[in-house]
Short mmCIF file of C-alpha atoms and ligand atoms in Angstrom, two decimals:
data_model
loop_
_atom_site.label_atom_id
_atom_site.label_comp_id
_atom_site.label_asym_id
_atom_site.label_seq_id
_atom_site.Cartn_x
_atom_site.Cartn_y
_atom_site.Cartn_z
CA UNK A 1 -96.92 -218.71 -96.09
CA UNK A 2 -98.72 -216.14 -98.23
CA UNK A 3 -101.45 -214.47 -96.45
CA UNK A 4 -103.67 -216.03 -99.69
CA UNK A 5 -103.51 -219.61 -98.15
CA UNK A 6 -105.33 -218.84 -95.29
CA UNK A 7 -108.64 -220.63 -95.38
CA UNK A 8 -109.84 -219.60 -91.89
CA UNK A 9 -110.82 -215.73 -92.44
CA UNK A 10 -112.83 -213.85 -94.94
CA UNK A 11 -110.74 -212.05 -97.16
CA UNK A 12 -113.05 -208.58 -96.48
CA UNK A 13 -111.77 -209.44 -93.19
CA UNK A 14 -108.43 -209.69 -94.23
CA UNK A 15 -107.88 -206.59 -96.62
CA UNK A 16 -109.18 -204.52 -93.30
CA UNK A 17 -106.60 -206.09 -91.30
CA UNK A 18 -104.19 -205.16 -94.26
CA UNK A 19 -104.96 -201.51 -93.49
CA UNK A 20 -104.93 -201.41 -90.15
CA UNK A 21 -101.87 -202.60 -89.02
CA UNK A 22 -98.45 -201.61 -90.62
CA UNK A 23 -98.20 -201.84 -94.40
CA UNK A 24 -94.64 -203.51 -95.92
CA UNK A 25 -92.72 -200.63 -96.73
CA UNK A 26 -90.44 -199.79 -100.14
CA UNK A 27 -87.60 -202.60 -99.26
CA UNK A 28 -90.53 -205.04 -98.55
CA UNK A 29 -92.41 -204.78 -100.87
CA UNK A 30 -89.72 -205.55 -103.08
CA UNK A 31 -88.21 -208.07 -101.38
CA UNK A 32 -91.94 -209.54 -101.95
CA UNK A 33 -92.12 -208.73 -105.33
CA UNK A 34 -89.17 -210.21 -106.10
CA UNK A 35 -89.97 -212.99 -104.01
CA UNK A 36 -92.84 -214.33 -106.52
CA UNK A 37 -90.98 -214.72 -109.37
CA UNK A 38 -89.72 -217.45 -107.48
CA UNK A 39 -90.73 -221.59 -108.05
CA UNK A 40 -91.48 -221.81 -104.10
CA UNK A 41 -93.09 -217.97 -103.35
CA UNK A 42 -95.36 -219.69 -101.28
CA UNK A 43 -92.44 -220.26 -98.47
CA UNK A 44 -92.76 -216.60 -97.26
CA UNK A 45 -94.59 -215.91 -94.56
CA UNK A 46 -96.92 -213.01 -95.51
CA UNK A 47 -97.21 -209.89 -94.44
CA UNK A 48 -99.39 -210.95 -91.75
CA UNK A 49 -97.21 -212.51 -89.96
CA UNK A 50 -93.61 -210.34 -90.56
CA UNK A 51 -95.64 -207.48 -89.38
CA UNK A 52 -96.31 -209.51 -85.86
CA UNK A 53 -92.68 -211.39 -85.74
CA UNK A 54 -92.10 -207.51 -85.11
CA UNK A 55 -94.45 -206.85 -82.54
CA UNK A 56 -93.36 -210.19 -80.17
CA UNK A 57 -89.38 -209.05 -81.02
CA UNK A 58 -90.06 -206.17 -78.80
CA UNK A 59 -92.74 -207.12 -77.07
CA UNK A 60 -90.18 -209.55 -75.70
CA UNK A 61 -87.73 -207.48 -75.36
CA UNK A 62 -85.73 -209.85 -77.63
CA UNK A 63 -82.32 -209.64 -77.61
CA UNK A 64 -80.92 -212.95 -79.55
CA UNK A 65 -83.70 -214.45 -81.60
CA UNK A 66 -82.47 -218.00 -83.83
CA UNK A 67 -85.03 -218.52 -86.91
CA UNK A 68 -84.71 -221.56 -88.55
CA UNK A 69 -85.70 -221.54 -91.92
CA UNK A 70 -84.46 -218.71 -93.65
CA UNK A 71 -85.99 -218.30 -97.28
CA UNK A 72 -85.64 -215.39 -98.92
CA UNK A 73 -84.96 -213.37 -95.27
CA UNK A 74 -88.36 -211.76 -95.14
CA UNK A 75 -89.33 -213.12 -91.56
CA UNK A 76 -85.82 -211.94 -91.23
CA UNK A 77 -86.30 -208.37 -92.10
CA UNK A 78 -88.86 -207.78 -90.09
CA UNK A 79 -87.47 -209.41 -87.01
CA UNK A 80 -83.90 -207.78 -86.84
CA UNK A 81 -85.73 -204.08 -87.58
CA UNK A 82 -87.39 -205.13 -84.44
CA UNK A 83 -84.30 -205.83 -82.42
CA UNK A 84 -82.50 -203.07 -79.85
CA UNK A 85 -79.40 -201.75 -80.46
CA UNK A 86 -76.35 -204.73 -79.88
CA UNK A 87 -79.08 -207.26 -80.29
CA UNK A 88 -78.44 -210.13 -82.81
CA UNK A 89 -80.25 -212.52 -84.66
CA UNK A 90 -79.39 -216.14 -85.60
CA UNK A 91 -80.13 -217.15 -88.94
CA UNK A 92 -80.48 -220.82 -89.68
CA UNK A 93 -80.65 -222.76 -93.16
CA UNK A 94 -79.40 -224.77 -96.15
CA UNK A 95 -79.38 -222.79 -99.27
CA UNK A 96 -77.03 -220.32 -100.49
CA UNK A 97 -79.22 -219.66 -103.58
CA UNK A 98 -81.63 -218.35 -101.59
CA UNK A 99 -80.22 -216.90 -99.00
CA UNK A 100 -78.26 -215.30 -101.86
CA UNK A 101 -81.59 -213.12 -101.87
CA UNK A 102 -81.81 -212.19 -98.16
CA UNK A 103 -78.06 -211.10 -98.39
CA UNK A 104 -79.07 -208.33 -100.39
CA UNK A 105 -81.84 -207.23 -98.48
CA UNK A 106 -80.32 -207.64 -94.86
CA UNK A 107 -78.24 -204.90 -96.57
CA UNK A 108 -80.42 -202.82 -98.69
CA UNK A 109 -82.69 -202.30 -94.63
CA UNK A 110 -79.24 -201.40 -92.78
CA UNK A 111 -79.11 -204.49 -91.14
CA UNK A 112 -76.69 -207.38 -92.19
CA UNK A 113 -74.72 -206.57 -89.24
CA UNK A 114 -76.86 -207.78 -86.34
CA UNK A 115 -77.64 -211.17 -88.61
CA UNK A 116 -75.35 -214.05 -88.56
CA UNK A 117 -76.88 -216.69 -90.53
CA UNK A 118 -75.25 -220.01 -91.11
CA UNK A 119 -75.69 -222.58 -93.83
CA UNK A 120 -76.45 -225.71 -92.77
CA UNK A 121 -78.79 -229.06 -91.28
CA UNK A 122 -80.39 -226.39 -88.35
CA UNK A 123 -80.09 -228.76 -85.76
CA UNK A 124 -76.88 -229.00 -85.79
CA UNK A 125 -75.94 -225.26 -85.94
CA UNK A 126 -78.61 -225.36 -82.40
CA UNK A 127 -77.19 -228.34 -80.86
CA UNK A 128 -74.13 -226.75 -81.82
CA UNK A 129 -74.78 -223.27 -79.61
CA UNK A 130 -72.53 -223.45 -76.38
CA UNK A 131 -74.98 -224.64 -72.77
CA UNK A 132 -75.26 -221.16 -71.23
CA UNK A 133 -77.38 -219.46 -74.11
CA UNK A 134 -79.52 -217.46 -73.50
CA UNK A 135 -82.77 -217.34 -76.75
CA UNK A 136 -85.09 -214.79 -76.08
CA UNK A 137 -87.56 -215.20 -79.08
CA UNK A 138 -87.05 -218.14 -81.73
CA UNK A 139 -88.41 -217.82 -84.66
CA UNK A 140 -89.35 -222.31 -86.34
CA UNK A 141 -90.27 -221.53 -89.81
CA UNK A 142 -88.61 -224.72 -91.78
CA UNK A 143 -88.57 -228.62 -92.53
CA UNK A 144 -92.19 -230.06 -91.28
CA UNK A 145 -90.44 -233.60 -90.18
CA UNK A 146 -87.40 -231.69 -88.21
CA UNK A 147 -89.99 -229.31 -85.96
CA UNK A 148 -90.47 -231.82 -82.23
CA UNK A 149 -86.04 -231.93 -82.84
CA UNK A 150 -85.40 -228.17 -82.75
CA UNK A 151 -88.66 -227.66 -80.26
CA UNK A 152 -86.77 -229.76 -77.77
CA UNK A 153 -83.42 -228.32 -78.72
CA UNK A 154 -84.26 -224.92 -78.16
CA UNK A 155 -86.69 -225.50 -75.15
CA UNK A 156 -83.73 -225.23 -72.84
CA UNK A 157 -81.45 -222.77 -73.88
CA UNK A 158 -85.03 -220.58 -73.93
CA UNK A 159 -85.03 -216.93 -70.74
CA UNK A 160 -87.95 -217.72 -68.48
CA UNK A 161 -91.08 -216.26 -70.99
CA UNK A 162 -89.07 -216.46 -74.09
CA UNK A 163 -90.89 -217.06 -77.23
CA UNK A 164 -90.59 -220.08 -79.52
CA UNK A 165 -93.24 -219.11 -82.98
CA UNK A 166 -93.95 -221.54 -85.28
CA UNK A 167 -94.91 -221.58 -88.03
CA UNK A 168 -97.51 -223.77 -90.67
CA UNK A 169 -99.14 -225.99 -86.98
CA UNK A 170 -102.32 -226.15 -88.96
CA UNK A 171 -100.61 -227.25 -92.07
CA UNK A 172 -103.89 -225.72 -93.86
CA UNK A 173 -106.62 -227.88 -91.99
CA UNK A 174 -105.25 -231.20 -93.03
CA UNK A 175 -104.01 -231.80 -89.28
CA UNK A 176 -107.53 -232.60 -88.75
CA UNK A 177 -108.06 -234.67 -92.13
CA UNK A 178 -108.04 -237.98 -90.96
CA UNK A 179 -107.73 -239.36 -94.88
CA UNK A 180 -104.27 -237.52 -94.95
CA UNK A 181 -100.56 -239.19 -93.51
CA UNK A 182 -97.31 -238.42 -95.38
CA UNK A 183 -94.82 -237.83 -93.31
CA UNK A 184 -94.64 -233.84 -93.21
CA UNK A 185 -98.80 -233.86 -91.81
CA UNK A 186 -98.06 -236.94 -89.27
CA UNK A 187 -95.23 -234.53 -88.43
CA UNK A 188 -97.35 -231.10 -86.80
CA UNK A 189 -99.60 -233.11 -85.82
CA UNK A 190 -97.54 -235.23 -83.57
CA UNK A 191 -95.88 -231.30 -82.86
CA UNK A 192 -98.77 -230.00 -81.62
CA UNK A 193 -99.97 -233.65 -79.85
CA UNK A 194 -96.67 -232.52 -78.26
CA UNK A 195 -96.61 -228.94 -77.57
CA UNK A 196 -100.43 -228.74 -75.89
CA UNK A 197 -99.02 -232.14 -73.44
CA UNK A 198 -96.15 -230.06 -71.88
CA UNK A 199 -95.96 -228.97 -68.76
CA UNK A 200 -92.50 -226.72 -69.50
CA UNK A 201 -95.00 -224.35 -71.14
CA UNK A 202 -97.79 -222.06 -71.88
CA UNK A 203 -99.31 -222.72 -76.08
CA UNK A 204 -101.86 -221.28 -78.30
CA UNK A 205 -102.02 -221.86 -82.17
CA UNK A 206 -103.13 -218.75 -83.24
CA UNK A 207 -105.03 -219.27 -86.21
CA UNK A 208 -103.97 -217.10 -89.30
CA UNK A 209 -101.84 -217.95 -92.07
CA UNK A 210 -100.90 -221.21 -91.47
CA UNK A 211 -101.21 -221.23 -88.42
CA UNK A 212 -98.33 -220.45 -85.81
CA UNK A 213 -97.85 -222.01 -82.35
CA UNK A 214 -97.22 -219.53 -79.92
CA UNK A 215 -95.27 -221.24 -77.03
CA UNK A 216 -93.58 -219.18 -73.70
CA UNK A 217 -91.58 -221.15 -71.63
CA UNK A 218 -92.46 -221.23 -68.01
C1 LIG B 301 -91.30 -221.90 -96.03
S1 LIG B 301 -89.11 -221.26 -95.91
C2 LIG B 301 -88.97 -219.93 -94.79
C3 LIG B 301 -89.70 -219.25 -95.92
C4 LIG B 301 -89.06 -217.36 -94.18
N1 LIG B 301 -89.79 -218.05 -93.03
C5 LIG B 301 -89.45 -216.77 -95.13
O1 LIG B 301 -89.90 -215.32 -94.32
O2 LIG B 301 -88.80 -216.30 -96.47
C6 LIG B 301 -88.10 -222.90 -95.36
C7 LIG B 301 -86.36 -223.19 -95.56
O3 LIG B 301 -86.43 -224.20 -94.44
C8 LIG B 301 -84.77 -224.40 -95.36
N2 LIG B 301 -84.22 -225.51 -94.55
C9 LIG B 301 -85.14 -226.99 -95.29
N3 LIG B 301 -85.11 -227.80 -94.04
C10 LIG B 301 -84.19 -227.07 -93.51
C11 LIG B 301 -82.74 -227.74 -93.50
N4 LIG B 301 -82.81 -229.06 -92.75
N5 LIG B 301 -81.84 -226.79 -92.41
C12 LIG B 301 -82.14 -225.34 -92.17
N6 LIG B 301 -83.12 -224.84 -93.07
C13 LIG B 301 -83.71 -225.39 -93.67
C14 LIG B 301 -85.02 -223.88 -96.81
O4 LIG B 301 -83.74 -224.66 -97.40
C15 LIG B 301 -85.62 -222.57 -97.40
O5 LIG B 301 -85.28 -221.43 -96.72
#
């Protein structure tokens, strides 16, 4: 989600962070501008998160990355750029329409050959991966009611010290609003509770953008 939905941080602080953190280049700026005209533009991750994703891919020396929820391709572009020579990114989405935009920007950025985009329900793609698949980093940013199933399908395939990043886990603060009980909010609460007591991992909910959970596999 874009940073203008971030209710946790003073806007002046966000401006300061912007000025001292990797800035989107021309290709990323063009993708942000094109997506801004899309009726579902709020689904795009923020530039802050893009910079952070890129950093995490390099931090864990990721060679195989899985993304659940690609939309117009901003997060995938950030992560694909950070991959080393021979690195691969598997992208899962159900929309040909959204990802047609993504493909165009990946081509322009010269990273299209590193990306394998599968158009299918993400759970089917994950369950179809060979049992000996080793994932270094995964980013979950799709249908909220599917998050727990994605987490459980990914975890056995993650390398030790591998990282699962999960977006929207604070859901604009609705996770702590007892008056809210729609399916998405409940699914995110259940996921957060599940991860908090999961002894297979260490985790932390970073209050940036809409909440970004970091999960390290033991
Ligand atoms: C929040 S957007 C992803 C934003 C993207 N990470 C970015 O940086 O712009 C969520 C995406 O999840 C996709 N999606 C929804 N349900 C899905 C499912 N069951 N399997 C795979 N993708 C799904 C949608 O088509 C949409 O493109």
